[in-house]
mmCIF file of C-alpha atoms in Angstrom:
data_model
loop_
_atom_site.group_PDB
_atom_site.id
_atom_site.type_symbol
_atom_site.label_atom_id
_atom_site.label_comp_id
_atom_site.label_asym_id
_atom_site.label_seq_id
_atom_site.Cartn_x
_atom_site.Cartn_y
_atom_site.Cartn_z
ATOM 1 C CA MET A 1 131.467 149.897 50.979
ATOM 2 C CA TYR A 2 129.669 153.150 51.332
ATOM 3 C CA ASP A 3 127.368 151.653 53.937
ATOM 4 C CA SER A 4 130.350 150.584 55.980
ATOM 5 C CA ALA A 5 131.943 154.060 55.748
ATOM 6 C CA MET A 6 128.696 155.896 56.892
ATOM 7 C CA LYS A 7 128.623 154.658 60.395
ATOM 8 C CA SER A 8 128.674 158.208 62.194
ATOM 9 C CA THR A 9 126.006 160.750 62.015
ATOM 10 C CA ASP A 10 128.429 163.336 63.285
ATOM 11 C CA ILE A 11 129.113 165.719 60.192
ATOM 12 C CA THR A 12 132.684 166.143 61.248
ATOM 13 C CA SER A 13 133.341 162.413 61.628
ATOM 14 C CA THR A 14 135.993 160.351 59.518
ATOM 15 C CA GLN A 15 135.360 157.186 61.375
ATOM 16 C CA GLY A 16 133.717 155.186 58.520
ATOM 17 C CA TYR A 17 136.279 156.763 56.143
ATOM 18 C CA ASP A 18 139.119 155.859 58.301
ATOM 19 C CA ILE A 19 137.893 152.123 58.774
ATOM 20 C CA LEU A 20 137.478 151.908 55.077
ATOM 21 C CA LEU A 21 141.017 153.632 54.320
ATOM 22 C CA GLN A 22 142.568 151.107 57.097
ATOM 23 C CA HIS A 23 141.148 148.154 55.195
ATOM 24 C CA MET A 24 142.687 149.245 51.852
ATOM 25 C CA ASN A 25 146.095 149.882 53.332
ATOM 26 C CA ASP A 26 145.716 146.340 55.058
ATOM 27 C CA GLY A 27 144.964 144.894 51.648
ATOM 28 C CA ARG A 28 148.138 146.600 50.155
ATOM 29 C CA LYS A 29 150.067 145.181 53.046
ATOM 30 C CA ASN A 30 148.735 141.716 52.464
ATOM 31 C CA CYS A 31 150.034 141.814 48.833
ATOM 32 C CA LYS A 32 153.478 143.035 50.076
ATOM 33 C CA GLU A 33 153.555 139.993 52.323
ATOM 34 C CA PHE A 34 152.761 137.467 49.492
ATOM 35 C CA GLU A 35 155.259 139.392 47.238
ATOM 36 C CA ASP A 36 157.986 138.745 50.017
ATOM 37 C CA PHE A 37 156.686 135.085 50.269
ATOM 38 C CA LEU A 38 157.322 134.677 46.631
ATOM 39 C CA LYS A 39 160.783 135.977 46.995
ATOM 40 C CA GLU A 40 161.815 133.972 49.994
ATOM 41 C CA ARG A 41 160.430 130.840 48.089
ATOM 42 C CA ALA A 42 162.389 131.707 44.748
ATOM 43 C CA ALA A 43 165.423 132.086 47.054
ATOM 44 C CA ILE A 44 164.852 128.501 48.548
ATOM 45 C CA GLU A 45 164.312 127.116 45.110
ATOM 46 C CA GLU A 46 167.242 128.676 43.809
ATOM 47 C CA ARG A 47 169.526 127.303 46.731
ATOM 48 C CA TYR A 48 167.964 123.859 46.187
ATOM 49 C CA GLY A 49 168.627 123.846 42.438
ATOM 50 C CA LYS A 50 172.342 125.049 42.904
ATOM 51 C CA ASP A 51 172.937 122.447 45.670
ATOM 52 C CA LEU A 52 171.538 119.552 43.307
ATOM 53 C CA LEU A 53 173.955 120.900 40.655
ATOM 54 C CA THR A 54 176.951 120.731 42.924
ATOM 55 C CA LEU A 55 175.879 117.542 44.140
ATOM 56 C CA THR A 56 176.031 116.047 40.453
ATOM 57 C CA LYS A 57 179.366 117.422 39.869
ATOM 58 C CA LYS A 58 181.251 116.667 43.120
ATOM 59 C CA LYS A 59 179.752 113.497 44.343
ATOM 60 C CA PRO A 60 180.576 110.350 42.584
ATOM 61 C CA CYS A 61 177.772 107.802 41.970
ATOM 62 C CA GLY A 62 178.627 104.505 40.816
ATOM 63 C CA GLN A 63 181.774 105.652 38.774
ATOM 64 C CA THR A 64 183.275 102.336 38.747
ATOM 65 C CA GLU A 65 180.239 100.472 37.151
ATOM 66 C CA LEU A 66 180.011 99.339 33.697
ATOM 67 C CA ASN A 67 178.073 98.983 30.432
ATOM 68 C CA THR A 68 174.240 99.168 30.966
ATOM 69 C CA LEU A 69 174.105 100.063 34.392
ATOM 70 C CA LYS A 70 176.883 102.784 34.157
ATOM 71 C CA ARG A 71 174.800 104.244 31.327
ATOM 72 C CA ALA A 72 171.579 104.379 33.505
ATOM 73 C CA LEU A 73 173.701 105.741 36.433
ATOM 74 C CA ASP A 74 174.882 108.482 34.036
ATOM 75 C CA THR A 75 171.393 109.065 32.997
ATOM 76 C CA PHE A 76 170.281 109.421 36.523
ATOM 77 C CA LYS A 77 173.028 112.134 37.270
ATOM 78 C CA GLN A 78 172.281 113.863 34.408
ATOM 79 C CA GLN A 79 168.569 114.212 35.092
ATOM 80 C CA ILE A 80 169.204 115.255 38.633
ATOM 81 C CA ASP A 81 171.205 118.134 36.907
ATOM 82 C CA ASN A 82 168.155 118.852 34.983
ATOM 83 C CA ILE A 83 165.898 118.791 38.003
ATOM 84 C CA GLY A 84 168.383 121.279 39.592
ATOM 85 C CA GLN A 85 168.039 123.588 36.501
ATOM 86 C CA CYS A 86 164.395 123.383 36.676
ATOM 87 C CA HIS A 87 164.285 124.613 40.207
ATOM 88 C CA ILE A 88 166.526 127.460 39.352
ATOM 89 C CA GLN A 89 164.270 128.174 36.371
ATOM 90 C CA LEU A 90 161.270 127.977 39.019
ATOM 91 C CA ALA A 91 163.048 130.429 41.058
ATOM 92 C CA GLN A 92 163.140 132.916 38.332
ATOM 93 C CA THR A 93 159.706 132.616 37.330
ATOM 94 C CA LEU A 94 158.800 133.347 41.092
ATOM 95 C CA ARG A 95 160.845 136.455 41.107
ATOM 96 C CA GLU A 96 158.996 137.537 37.966
ATOM 97 C CA GLU A 97 155.515 136.844 39.650
ATOM 98 C CA ALA A 98 156.615 138.790 42.493
ATOM 99 C CA LYS A 99 157.623 141.888 40.610
ATOM 100 C CA ARG A 100 154.358 141.703 38.831
ATOM 101 C CA MET A 101 152.594 141.668 42.358
ATOM 102 C CA GLU A 102 154.900 144.636 43.068
ATOM 103 C CA GLU A 103 153.836 146.521 40.085
ATOM 104 C CA PHE A 104 150.116 145.836 40.770
ATOM 105 C CA ARG A 105 150.443 147.075 44.404
ATOM 106 C CA GLU A 106 152.301 150.037 43.334
ATOM 107 C CA ARG A 107 149.755 150.978 40.726
ATOM 108 C CA GLN A 108 146.795 150.687 43.053
ATOM 109 C CA LYS A 109 148.751 152.775 45.540
ATOM 110 C CA SER A 110 149.515 155.420 42.908
ATOM 111 C CA GLU A 111 145.768 155.624 41.823
ATOM 112 C CA ARG A 112 144.415 155.678 45.427
ATOM 113 C CA LYS A 113 146.804 158.713 46.055
ATOM 114 C CA LYS A 114 144.342 160.872 43.989
ATOM 115 C CA ILE A 115 141.372 160.014 45.855
ATOM 116 C CA GLU A 116 142.868 160.222 49.208
ATOM 117 C CA ALA A 117 144.153 163.633 48.569
ATOM 118 C CA ALA A 118 140.796 164.927 47.243
ATOM 119 C CA MET A 119 139.083 163.435 50.468
ATOM 120 C CA ASP A 120 141.479 164.910 52.640
ATOM 121 C CA ASN A 121 140.969 168.332 51.074
ATOM 122 C CA MET A 122 137.263 167.977 51.483
ATOM 123 C CA HIS A 123 137.335 166.897 54.965
ATOM 124 C CA LYS A 124 139.644 169.997 55.812
ATOM 125 C CA GLN A 125 136.997 172.072 54.184
ATOM 126 C CA ARG A 126 134.022 170.552 55.986
ATOM 127 C CA GLN A 127 135.870 170.966 59.208
ATOM 128 C CA LEU A 128 136.640 174.547 58.551
ATOM 129 C CA GLN A 129 133.121 175.479 57.507
ATOM 130 C CA TYR A 130 131.588 173.572 60.411
ATOM 131 C CA LYS A 131 133.973 175.667 62.806
ATOM 132 C CA ARG A 132 132.817 178.822 61.211
ATOM 133 C CA THR A 133 129.227 178.016 61.367
ATOM 134 C CA VAL A 134 129.668 176.978 65.211
ATOM 135 C CA ASP A 135 131.406 180.309 65.799
ATOM 136 C CA SER A 136 129.022 182.340 63.991
ATOM 137 C CA LYS A 137 126.103 180.735 65.752
ATOM 138 C CA LYS A 138 127.714 181.540 69.004
ATOM 139 C CA THR A 139 128.006 185.077 67.650
ATOM 140 C CA TYR A 140 124.386 185.154 66.537
ATOM 141 C CA GLU A 141 123.149 183.916 69.964
ATOM 142 C CA GLN A 142 125.460 186.701 71.960
ATOM 143 C CA ARG A 143 123.978 189.393 69.672
ATOM 144 C CA CYS A 144 120.341 188.238 70.351
ATOM 145 C CA ARG A 145 121.105 188.031 73.893
ATOM 146 C CA GLU A 146 122.318 191.654 73.802
ATOM 147 C CA LYS A 147 119.486 192.690 71.611
ATOM 148 C CA ASP A 148 117.225 191.281 74.439
ATOM 149 C CA GLU A 149 118.683 192.969 76.996
ATOM 150 C CA ALA A 150 118.611 196.242 75.183
ATOM 151 C CA GLU A 151 114.537 195.879 74.911
ATOM 152 C CA MET A 152 114.491 195.162 78.480
ATOM 153 C CA SER A 153 116.660 198.119 79.389
ATOM 154 C CA VAL A 154 114.121 200.355 77.073
ATOM 155 C CA SER A 155 111.044 198.843 79.101
ATOM 156 C CA ARG A 156 112.709 199.834 82.227
ATOM 157 C CA CYS A 157 113.395 203.136 80.919
ATOM 158 C CA ASN A 158 110.010 203.967 80.203
ATOM 159 C CA LYS A 159 109.001 202.730 83.706
ATOM 160 C CA ASN A 160 111.656 204.812 85.438
ATOM 161 C CA ASN A 161 110.989 208.288 83.667
ATOM 162 C CA MET A 162 114.515 208.649 82.857
ATOM 163 C CA ASN A 163 115.999 211.941 81.298
ATOM 164 C CA GLN A 164 115.955 212.456 77.648
ATOM 165 C CA LYS A 165 119.891 211.860 77.536
ATOM 166 C CA GLN A 166 119.717 208.336 79.095
ATOM 167 C CA GLN A 167 116.757 207.466 76.975
ATOM 168 C CA ASP A 168 118.539 208.177 73.894
ATOM 169 C CA LYS A 169 121.369 206.473 74.659
ATOM 170 C CA ILE A 170 119.164 203.446 75.789
ATOM 171 C CA TYR A 171 117.388 203.561 72.278
ATOM 172 C CA ALA A 172 120.564 203.916 70.361
ATOM 173 C CA LYS A 173 122.117 200.956 72.154
ATOM 174 C CA LEU A 174 118.959 199.000 71.360
ATOM 175 C CA ALA A 175 119.002 200.369 67.581
ATOM 176 C CA HIS A 176 122.625 198.950 67.446
ATOM 177 C CA SER A 177 122.035 195.745 68.949
ATOM 178 C CA LYS A 178 119.260 194.922 66.466
ATOM 179 C CA VAL A 179 121.562 195.779 63.766
ATOM 180 C CA THR A 180 124.452 193.608 65.040
ATOM 181 C CA ALA A 181 121.761 190.782 65.703
ATOM 182 C CA GLU A 182 120.651 191.084 62.163
ATOM 183 C CA ASP A 183 124.098 191.024 60.801
ATOM 184 C CA ALA A 184 125.042 188.045 62.978
ATOM 185 C CA ASP A 185 121.795 186.259 61.754
ATOM 186 C CA LYS A 186 122.705 186.616 58.213
ATOM 187 C CA THR A 187 126.282 185.572 58.771
ATOM 188 C CA TYR A 188 124.983 182.474 60.542
ATOM 189 C CA GLN A 189 122.372 181.725 57.943
ATOM 190 C CA GLN A 190 124.951 181.929 55.131
ATOM 191 C CA ASN A 191 127.518 179.758 57.089
ATOM 192 C CA VAL A 192 124.940 177.106 57.608
ATOM 193 C CA SER A 193 123.878 177.110 53.849
ATOM 194 C CA GLN A 194 127.605 177.124 52.983
ATOM 195 C CA LEU A 195 128.046 174.223 55.173
ATOM 196 C CA ASP A 196 125.300 172.433 53.773
ATOM 197 C CA ARG A 197 126.711 172.784 50.315
ATOM 198 C CA VAL A 198 130.192 171.661 51.708
ATOM 199 C CA ARG A 199 128.519 168.578 52.992
ATOM 200 C CA GLU A 200 126.695 167.646 49.931
ATOM 201 C CA ASP A 201 129.981 167.995 47.775
ATOM 202 C CA TRP A 202 131.644 165.867 50.535
ATOM 203 C CA GLN A 203 128.907 163.253 50.428
ATOM 204 C CA LYS A 204 129.073 163.113 46.714
ATOM 205 C CA GLU A 205 133.075 162.941 46.792
ATOM 206 C CA HIS A 206 132.648 160.080 49.467
ATOM 207 C CA ILE A 207 130.415 157.962 47.472
ATOM 208 C CA MET A 208 132.783 158.264 44.496
ATOM 209 C CA ALA A 209 135.700 157.442 46.885
ATOM 210 C CA CYS A 210 133.753 154.451 48.235
ATOM 211 C CA MET A 211 132.854 153.264 44.567
ATOM 212 C CA PHE A 212 136.482 153.464 43.562
ATOM 213 C CA PHE A 213 137.801 151.670 46.631
ATOM 214 C CA GLU A 214 135.276 148.908 46.020
ATOM 215 C CA ASN A 215 136.480 148.415 42.248
ATOM 216 C CA GLN A 216 140.042 148.602 43.651
ATOM 217 C CA GLU A 217 139.230 145.827 46.256
ATOM 218 C CA TRP A 218 137.500 143.730 43.714
ATOM 219 C CA ASP A 219 140.675 143.991 41.579
ATOM 220 C CA ARG A 220 142.924 143.167 44.394
ATOM 221 C CA ILE A 221 141.110 140.279 45.682
ATOM 222 C CA ASN A 222 140.810 138.794 42.162
ATOM 223 C CA TYR A 223 144.541 139.573 41.484
ATOM 224 C CA TYR A 224 145.568 138.091 44.822
ATOM 225 C CA ARG A 225 143.424 134.986 44.265
ATOM 226 C CA ASN A 226 144.690 134.342 40.777
ATOM 227 C CA ALA A 227 148.296 134.994 41.900
ATOM 228 C CA VAL A 228 148.028 132.254 44.389
ATOM 229 C CA TRP A 229 146.442 130.081 42.021
ATOM 230 C CA THR A 230 149.447 130.476 39.434
ATOM 231 C CA HIS A 231 151.832 130.008 42.064
ATOM 232 C CA VAL A 232 150.488 126.572 42.919
ATOM 233 C CA ASN A 233 150.067 125.779 39.195
ATOM 234 C CA GLN A 234 153.637 126.320 38.866
ATOM 235 C CA LEU A 235 154.586 124.081 41.765
ATOM 236 C CA SER A 236 152.274 121.608 40.096
ATOM 237 C CA GLN A 237 153.991 122.002 36.876
ATOM 238 C CA GLU A 238 157.285 121.648 38.547
ATOM 239 C CA CYS A 239 156.278 118.279 39.950
ATOM 240 C CA VAL A 240 154.901 117.133 36.469
ATOM 241 C CA THR A 241 158.453 118.058 34.915
ATOM 242 C CA THR A 242 160.357 116.215 37.805
ATOM 243 C CA ASP A 243 158.253 113.072 37.317
ATOM 244 C CA GLY A 244 158.966 113.177 33.701
ATOM 245 C CA ILE A 245 162.622 113.589 34.369
ATOM 246 C CA CYS A 246 162.437 110.507 36.825
ATOM 247 C CA GLU A 247 160.763 108.600 34.189
ATOM 248 C CA GLU A 248 163.827 109.087 31.935
ATOM 249 C CA VAL A 249 165.821 107.597 34.533
ATOM 250 C CA ARG A 250 163.288 104.564 35.030
ATOM 251 C CA ARG A 251 163.446 103.763 31.555
ATOM 252 C CA ALA A 252 167.253 104.003 31.546
ATOM 253 C CA LEU A 253 167.232 101.418 34.568
ATOM 254 C CA GLU A 254 164.827 99.111 32.706
ATOM 255 C CA GLY A 255 167.405 99.081 29.943
ATOM 256 C CA CYS A 256 169.852 97.561 32.492
ATOM 257 C CA ASN A 257 170.672 93.993 31.456
ATOM 258 C CA ILE A 258 172.460 92.293 34.591
ATOM 259 C CA GLU A 259 173.419 89.065 32.702
ATOM 260 C CA LYS A 260 174.947 91.344 29.956
ATOM 261 C CA ASP A 261 176.940 93.446 32.439
ATOM 262 C CA ILE A 262 178.373 90.280 34.232
ATOM 263 C CA GLU A 263 179.099 88.703 30.890
ATOM 264 C CA ASN A 264 181.002 91.858 29.570
ATOM 265 C CA PHE A 265 182.684 92.272 32.996
ATOM 266 C CA THR A 266 184.060 88.449 32.520
ATOM 267 C CA GLU A 267 185.103 88.799 29.017
ATOM 268 C CA GLY A 268 186.721 91.974 29.709
ATOM 269 C CA HIS A 269 188.724 90.806 32.977
ATOM 270 C CA LYS A 270 189.436 86.939 32.312
ATOM 271 C CA THR A 271 192.743 85.780 32.816
ATOM 272 C CA GLY A 272 192.730 82.582 30.606
ATOM 273 C CA ASP A 273 190.859 79.484 29.694
ATOM 274 C CA LYS A 274 192.776 77.098 32.103
ATOM 275 C CA PRO A 275 192.958 76.836 35.850
ATOM 276 C CA PRO A 276 196.202 76.523 37.696
ATOM 277 C CA ALA A 277 197.594 73.007 38.080
ATOM 278 C CA PRO A 278 197.304 71.487 41.600
ATOM 279 C CA ILE A 279 200.037 71.470 43.764
ATOM 280 C CA HIS A 280 201.126 67.875 45.218
ATOM 281 C CA TYR A 281 202.760 66.689 48.406
ATOM 282 C CA GLU A 282 206.650 65.867 47.863
ATOM 283 C CA ASN A 283 208.534 63.819 50.586
ATOM 284 C CA PHE A 284 211.880 65.180 51.358
ATOM 285 C CA TYR A 285 213.586 61.656 51.679
ATOM 286 C CA ASN A 286 211.563 59.939 49.043
ATOM 287 C CA GLY A 287 212.099 62.297 46.151
ATOM 288 C CA PRO A 288 215.448 63.655 44.763
ATOM 289 C CA ARG A 289 217.254 65.667 47.060
ATOM 290 C CA SER A 290 218.861 68.217 44.679
ATOM 291 C CA THR A 291 217.931 69.018 41.491
ATOM 292 C CA THR A 292 221.226 71.072 40.952
ATOM 293 C CA PRO A 293 223.608 69.398 38.475
ATOM 294 C CA VAL A 294 226.935 68.302 39.732
ATOM 295 C CA ILE A 295 229.866 69.199 37.592
ATOM 296 C CA ARG A 296 232.865 66.799 37.823
ATOM 297 C CA ARG A 297 236.488 67.778 37.212
ATOM 298 C CA GLY A 298 238.733 65.434 35.224
ATOM 299 C CA PRO A 299 241.917 63.777 36.606
ATOM 300 C CA LEU A 300 244.851 66.236 37.605
ATOM 301 C CA GLN A 301 248.032 66.448 35.589
ATOM 302 C CA THR A 302 251.198 65.305 36.794
ATOM 303 C CA PRO A 303 253.552 68.394 37.108
ATOM 304 C CA SER A 304 256.996 68.259 35.316
ATOM 305 C CA THR A 305 260.271 70.186 36.095
ATOM 306 C CA ALA A 306 261.583 72.218 33.391
ATOM 307 C CA PRO A 307 265.303 71.204 32.635
ATOM 308 C CA GLY A 308 267.953 73.199 34.312
ATOM 309 C CA ASP A 309 265.593 74.624 37.070
ATOM 310 C CA PRO A 310 264.981 72.118 40.016
ATOM 311 C CA ALA A 311 262.475 74.693 41.508
ATOM 312 C CA TYR A 312 260.164 75.140 38.481
ATOM 313 C CA ALA A 313 257.565 72.915 37.133
ATOM 314 C CA THR A 314 254.658 73.105 34.487
ATOM 315 C CA VAL A 315 251.195 71.831 34.538
ATOM 316 C CA GLY A 316 249.608 71.884 31.170
ATOM 317 C CA GLU A 317 249.916 75.682 29.883
ATOM 318 C CA PHE A 318 250.650 76.890 33.637
ATOM 319 C CA ASN A 319 254.129 77.294 35.236
ATOM 320 C CA LEU A 320 254.401 76.468 39.029
ATOM 321 C CA TYR A 321 257.186 77.456 41.467
ATOM 322 C CA GLN A 322 257.924 74.552 43.925
#
C-alpha cells in the first residue's frame, strides 16, 4: 500500500494518500452493504417462518382422515411448524451476524480515526512549512536583487564622481542590502531545513499509516470472507435441518397402512351384516286389494215402547224419542 500511496513527487501532494483513504472508506462501505444484506435476509427468513406457522395453524390438511394416514398428516403439519421455527431461528442468527459485522466495522473506523487525525495534522504542518519556505525564498531572491542593484549603484557612483553625501547614501544602502540579504538567506535556509525535517516526519508517519491500513485491509478482507463463508454454512445447515425434518414426515408416511385404514373405517362405520331384502313386483288386481281389517257390526235390536208413553221407546240401555 505504501507504493500505491507514493505516486506523486510533489511534496505537497496527497494524491496517493487520498486514493488509499478512499479505498479504506470503500471497504467500510462494503462491510455495511453486507451487514444490510444480512438484516434484509433475516427479515425474509422471519416472514417466511411466521407464514409457515400461520399456515399450519389456520389451513386444514386432511382433517377428516383416520388412523395411520391421519397420524402421518399430523406429523407432516407438525414438521412444517418445526421448519417455520427453524427459519425464525435462522433469522435471529443472521441478525447476530449482522451485529458482529457492524461492531467490526465500527471498531476499524474508530482505530483508523487516530491515524487519519495524525496524518491530517502532518499534512497541515507540511503545507504550512512549504508555504513559509516558498515565501522566504521569494524574500531572499528579492533581497539579493536589491543587493545587486546597490552594488551596481556603487559602481556607477565611482564612475560618475558623485559628491560625498550621495556616495555615503549609496554605500549605506549597499551595506543595508547586504545585511537584509544575509538575513533573508539565513531565514530561507532555516525554512528549507525545517521543511526537510517536516518532510521526513511526514514520510515516517505516512509509512506507519500505510502499514496500519494494510493490516486493517488484511483483517477486513479476511473477516468479510469468513462472514460470507459462515453465512452460506448457515444456509446449508438450514437445508440439512429441513431435510431431517422432511425425513420424519417420510418415515410417518411409510408407516401408513392403506389396508388397515380401510378395514378400520369399515369396522367403525358398518350398518349391519345383512343386506336389505329385495323389493318384488305386486300386481294390483292379483293381490289382496286392502290389508285393512273390516269391522262388522252385530244385528240391530228392535226398539220397545215404554208402558204409558207411546212416543218413547228403548234400545238396549238407550232411550229414544219417536
